[in-house]
Amino acid sequence: MIEQKLSPLKQALSHHKAYGLLNTTDNIRTFMEYHVYAVWDFMTLLKALQRRLTCVDIPWRESSYPTEVVRFINEIVIGEESDLDQNGQPISHYSLYLEAMQEVGADVSKVQQFVASLDTSIIPEGAREFVEYNLKLAEEGTDEEVAAAFLYGREKLIPEMFTGIKDALISENADCPTLIYYLERHIELDGDEHGPLAEKCLKSICGDDKDKWQRALTVGEECLQMRDALWNQVEKALLQKSGIRAA
């Protein structure tokens, strides 16, 4: 039911005009300078889930959630905070993304300044509202709201988007092995592993509680709308670079 209700928003996002502009390394560079904030605040949502669904307190106590859910959260934390890069060295996905940005000549100074200060005024318009929404959700949202944002705002969207970017880089013979590795890694993880597990996680939290499912639906809609607004800003920035006014 929730999938059907979110389907129109997801379909619209999957055909967003911004994707059609991600066909050159130069445009992908600009995209990354916006998207990096979503890479960062993904970790905030994940850590909110870890704090809520597993035990990170002393003394340790068994989680009230099924062990399958606890394992999923812990597994994804390991992967996101300490995955292996293309050379087999441990690295967080955020740091890997920064390396990929530098590889293609994207500016990492603003996001580094933001992470150090947490001053959201540093973030460019479009990405700023996206981050502020997710930070508030991570701090104040219910378990099902955070899990819904994690599933519908992230894991369900990434594989298709990253596949298109990877294809554009390959067709352009771009020399960016770190970025291509990052994209391939997330296509694999999010499509085959994390997406289905995130769905199980939300189902476990909501169960048969109609109120929880309604809150999950509301957040799912909001997350997709926030993502659309972010892509609108990316599209605007790319068109301005080309001297074209956004419609």
Coordinates of C-alpha atoms in Angstrom, one line a residue:
M1 CA 0.0 0.0 0.0
I2 CA 2.7 2.5 1.0
E3 CA 4.7 1.6 -2.1
Q4 CA 1.7 2.4 -4.3
K5 CA 1.1 5.7 -2.7
L6 CA 4.7 6.7 -3.1
S7 CA 5.0 5.4 -6.6
P8 CA 4.0 8.7 -8.4
L9 CA 6.7 10.7 -6.5
K10 CA 9.3 8.0 -7.1
Q11 CA 8.5 7.8 -10.8
A12 CA 8.8 11.6 -11.2
L13 CA 12.1 11.5 -9.4
S14 CA 13.4 8.7 -11.6
H15 CA 12.8 10.9 -14.6
H16 CA 14.1 14.2 -13.2
K17 CA 15.6 16.5 -15.8
A18 CA 18.8 16.8 -13.7
Y19 CA 19.7 13.2 -14.5
G20 CA 19.9 14.0 -18.2
L21 CA 22.4 16.8 -17.5
L22 CA 24.8 14.4 -15.7
N23 CA 26.4 13.5 -19.0
T24 CA 29.9 15.1 -18.6
T25 CA 32.5 15.0 -15.9
D26 CA 32.2 18.8 -15.5
N27 CA 28.5 18.5 -14.7
I28 CA 29.0 15.5 -12.5
R29 CA 31.6 17.6 -10.6
T30 CA 28.9 20.2 -9.8
F31 CA 26.4 17.6 -8.9
M32 CA 28.8 16.1 -6.4
E33 CA 29.3 19.5 -4.7
Y34 CA 25.6 19.3 -3.8
H35 CA 25.2 15.6 -3.3
V36 CA 28.0 15.3 -0.8
Y37 CA 25.8 16.8 1.8
A38 CA 23.3 13.9 1.3
V39 CA 26.2 11.5 1.6
W40 CA 27.1 13.1 5.0
D41 CA 23.6 13.3 6.5
F42 CA 22.9 9.7 5.4
M43 CA 25.3 8.8 8.2
T44 CA 23.3 10.9 10.7
L45 CA 20.1 9.0 9.8
L46 CA 22.0 5.7 10.1
K47 CA 23.4 6.6 13.5
A48 CA 20.0 7.7 14.7
L49 CA 18.7 4.2 13.8
Q50 CA 21.7 2.5 15.5
R51 CA 21.1 4.5 18.7
R52 CA 17.4 3.7 18.6
L53 CA 17.3 0.1 17.4
T54 CA 20.5 -1.4 19.0
C55 CA 22.2 -0.8 22.3
V56 CA 25.0 1.7 22.4
D57 CA 24.7 2.4 26.1
I58 CA 26.6 1.2 29.1
P59 CA 25.7 -1.2 30.7
W60 CA 24.6 -3.1 27.6
R61 CA 21.0 -4.4 27.4
E62 CA 19.3 -6.5 24.8
S63 CA 17.5 -4.5 22.1
S64 CA 13.7 -4.7 22.1
Y65 CA 13.8 -5.1 18.4
P66 CA 14.4 -8.4 16.6
T67 CA 18.0 -9.5 16.3
E68 CA 17.6 -9.5 12.5
V69 CA 17.0 -5.7 12.7
V70 CA 19.9 -5.2 15.1
R71 CA 22.2 -7.2 12.7
F72 CA 21.1 -5.2 9.7
I73 CA 21.8 -1.8 11.4
N74 CA 25.2 -3.0 12.7
E75 CA 26.2 -4.4 9.3
I76 CA 25.4 -1.2 7.4
V77 CA 27.3 0.8 10.0
I78 CA 30.3 -1.3 9.4
G79 CA 30.0 -0.9 5.7
E80 CA 29.4 2.9 5.8
E81 CA 32.0 3.7 8.4
S82 CA 34.7 1.2 7.6
D83 CA 34.2 -0.3 4.1
L84 CA 37.2 -1.3 1.9
D85 CA 38.3 1.0 -0.9
Q86 CA 39.4 -0.3 -4.3
N87 CA 42.8 -1.0 -2.8
G88 CA 41.5 -3.0 0.1
Q89 CA 42.1 -0.3 2.6
P90 CA 39.4 0.5 5.3
I91 CA 37.6 3.8 4.7
S92 CA 34.2 5.4 5.4
H93 CA 32.0 6.0 2.4
Y94 CA 31.9 9.7 3.2
S95 CA 35.8 9.9 3.0
L96 CA 35.7 7.8 -0.1
Y97 CA 33.3 10.3 -1.7
L98 CA 35.6 13.2 -0.8
E99 CA 38.4 11.3 -2.4
A100 CA 36.3 10.8 -5.5
M101 CA 35.4 14.5 -5.5
Q102 CA 39.0 15.6 -5.4
E103 CA 39.8 13.0 -8.2
V104 CA 37.4 14.9 -10.6
G105 CA 38.4 18.4 -9.3
A106 CA 35.3 19.1 -7.2
D107 CA 35.5 21.6 -4.3
V108 CA 35.5 19.8 -0.9
S109 CA 36.3 22.8 1.2
K110 CA 32.7 23.9 1.9
V111 CA 31.5 20.5 3.1
Q112 CA 34.6 20.1 5.3
Q113 CA 33.9 23.5 6.8
F114 CA 30.3 22.6 7.4
V115 CA 31.2 19.3 9.0
A116 CA 33.7 21.0 11.3
S117 CA 31.3 23.8 12.3
L118 CA 27.8 22.3 11.7
D119 CA 26.8 25.8 10.5
T120 CA 24.2 25.0 7.9
S121 CA 24.4 28.5 6.4
I122 CA 27.6 27.3 4.7
I123 CA 25.6 24.7 2.7
P124 CA 24.4 25.8 -0.8
E125 CA 20.7 26.5 -1.3
G126 CA 18.7 23.4 -2.0
A127 CA 21.1 21.1 -0.2
R128 CA 20.8 23.2 3.0
E129 CA 17.0 22.6 3.3
F130 CA 17.6 18.9 2.6
V131 CA 20.2 18.6 5.4
E132 CA 18.2 20.6 7.9
Y133 CA 15.2 18.4 7.4
N134 CA 17.1 15.2 7.9
L135 CA 19.0 16.5 11.0
K136 CA 15.7 17.5 12.6
L137 CA 14.2 14.1 11.7
A138 CA 17.2 12.2 13.1
E139 CA 16.9 14.1 16.4
E140 CA 13.1 14.4 16.8
G141 CA 11.5 11.8 14.6
T142 CA 10.0 8.5 15.8
D143 CA 11.7 5.2 15.0
E144 CA 9.4 4.5 12.1
E145 CA 9.9 8.1 10.7
V146 CA 13.7 7.7 10.7
A147 CA 13.5 4.2 9.2
A148 CA 11.1 5.5 6.5
A149 CA 13.5 8.3 5.6
F150 CA 16.3 5.8 5.4
L151 CA 14.4 3.5 3.1
Y152 CA 12.4 5.7 0.8
G153 CA 14.6 8.8 0.8
R154 CA 17.8 6.8 0.3
E155 CA 18.1 3.1 -0.3
K156 CA 15.2 2.9 -2.9
L157 CA 16.6 5.8 -5.0
I158 CA 20.3 5.3 -5.2
P159 CA 21.0 2.4 -7.6
E160 CA 19.2 3.7 -10.7
M161 CA 20.7 7.2 -10.2
F162 CA 24.2 6.0 -9.8
T163 CA 24.0 3.6 -12.7
G164 CA 23.3 6.5 -15.1
I165 CA 26.2 8.5 -13.7
K166 CA 28.6 5.6 -14.0
D167 CA 27.5 5.0 -17.6
A168 CA 28.2 8.6 -18.4
L169 CA 31.6 8.5 -16.9
I170 CA 32.5 5.3 -18.8
S171 CA 31.2 6.7 -22.1
E172 CA 33.3 9.8 -21.6
N173 CA 36.4 7.7 -20.8
A174 CA 36.8 9.7 -17.6
D175 CA 39.9 9.0 -15.5
C176 CA 38.2 8.6 -12.1
P177 CA 38.6 5.1 -10.7
T178 CA 37.7 6.1 -7.2
L179 CA 34.4 7.6 -8.2
I180 CA 33.5 4.7 -10.4
Y181 CA 34.3 2.3 -7.6
Y182 CA 32.1 4.3 -5.2
L183 CA 29.2 4.2 -7.6
E184 CA 29.6 0.5 -8.3
R185 CA 29.8 -0.3 -4.6
H186 CA 26.6 1.5 -3.8
I187 CA 24.7 0.1 -6.8
E188 CA 25.7 -3.3 -5.4
L189 CA 25.0 -2.7 -1.8
D190 CA 21.9 -0.6 -2.0
G191 CA 20.2 -2.6 -4.7
D192 CA 21.0 -6.1 -3.6
E193 CA 21.5 -5.9 0.2
H194 CA 20.7 -2.7 2.0
G195 CA 17.4 -1.8 0.2
P196 CA 15.6 -5.1 1.0
L197 CA 17.0 -5.1 4.6
A198 CA 15.9 -1.5 5.2
E199 CA 12.4 -2.6 4.0
K200 CA 12.4 -5.5 6.5
C201 CA 13.6 -3.0 9.2
L202 CA 10.6 -0.7 8.6
K203 CA 8.2 -3.6 8.5
S204 CA 9.5 -4.8 11.8
I205 CA 9.1 -1.4 13.4
C206 CA 5.6 -0.7 12.1
G207 CA 4.1 -4.2 12.3
D208 CA 0.4 -3.9 12.1
D209 CA 0.2 -0.4 13.6
K210 CA -1.7 1.8 11.2
D211 CA -0.6 5.0 12.9
K212 CA 3.1 4.1 12.5
W213 CA 2.5 3.2 8.8
Q214 CA 0.8 6.5 8.3
R215 CA 3.7 8.4 9.8
A216 CA 6.1 6.4 7.7
L217 CA 4.1 7.3 4.6
T218 CA 4.1 11.0 5.5
V219 CA 7.9 11.0 6.0
G220 CA 8.4 9.0 2.8
E221 CA 6.5 11.6 0.8
E222 CA 8.4 14.5 2.5
C223 CA 11.7 12.8 1.8
L224 CA 10.9 12.4 -1.9
Q225 CA 9.8 16.0 -2.1
M226 CA 13.0 17.2 -0.4
R227 CA 15.0 15.1 -2.8
D228 CA 13.1 16.6 -5.7
A229 CA 13.9 20.1 -4.4
L230 CA 17.6 19.2 -4.1
W231 CA 17.6 17.9 -7.7
N232 CA 15.8 21.1 -8.9
Q233 CA 18.6 23.1 -7.4
V234 CA 21.2 20.9 -9.1
E235 CA 19.4 21.3 -12.4
K236 CA 19.3 25.0 -12.0
A237 CA 23.0 25.2 -11.2
L238 CA 23.9 23.1 -14.2
L239 CA 21.7 25.1 -16.6
Q240 CA 23.2 28.3 -15.3
K241 CA 26.7 27.0 -16.1
S242 CA 25.5 26.4 -19.6
G243 CA 23.9 29.9 -19.8
I244 CA 20.4 28.4 -19.9
R245 CA 17.6 29.7 -17.6
A246 CA 15.8 26.9 -15.7
A247 CA 12.1 26.5 -16.7

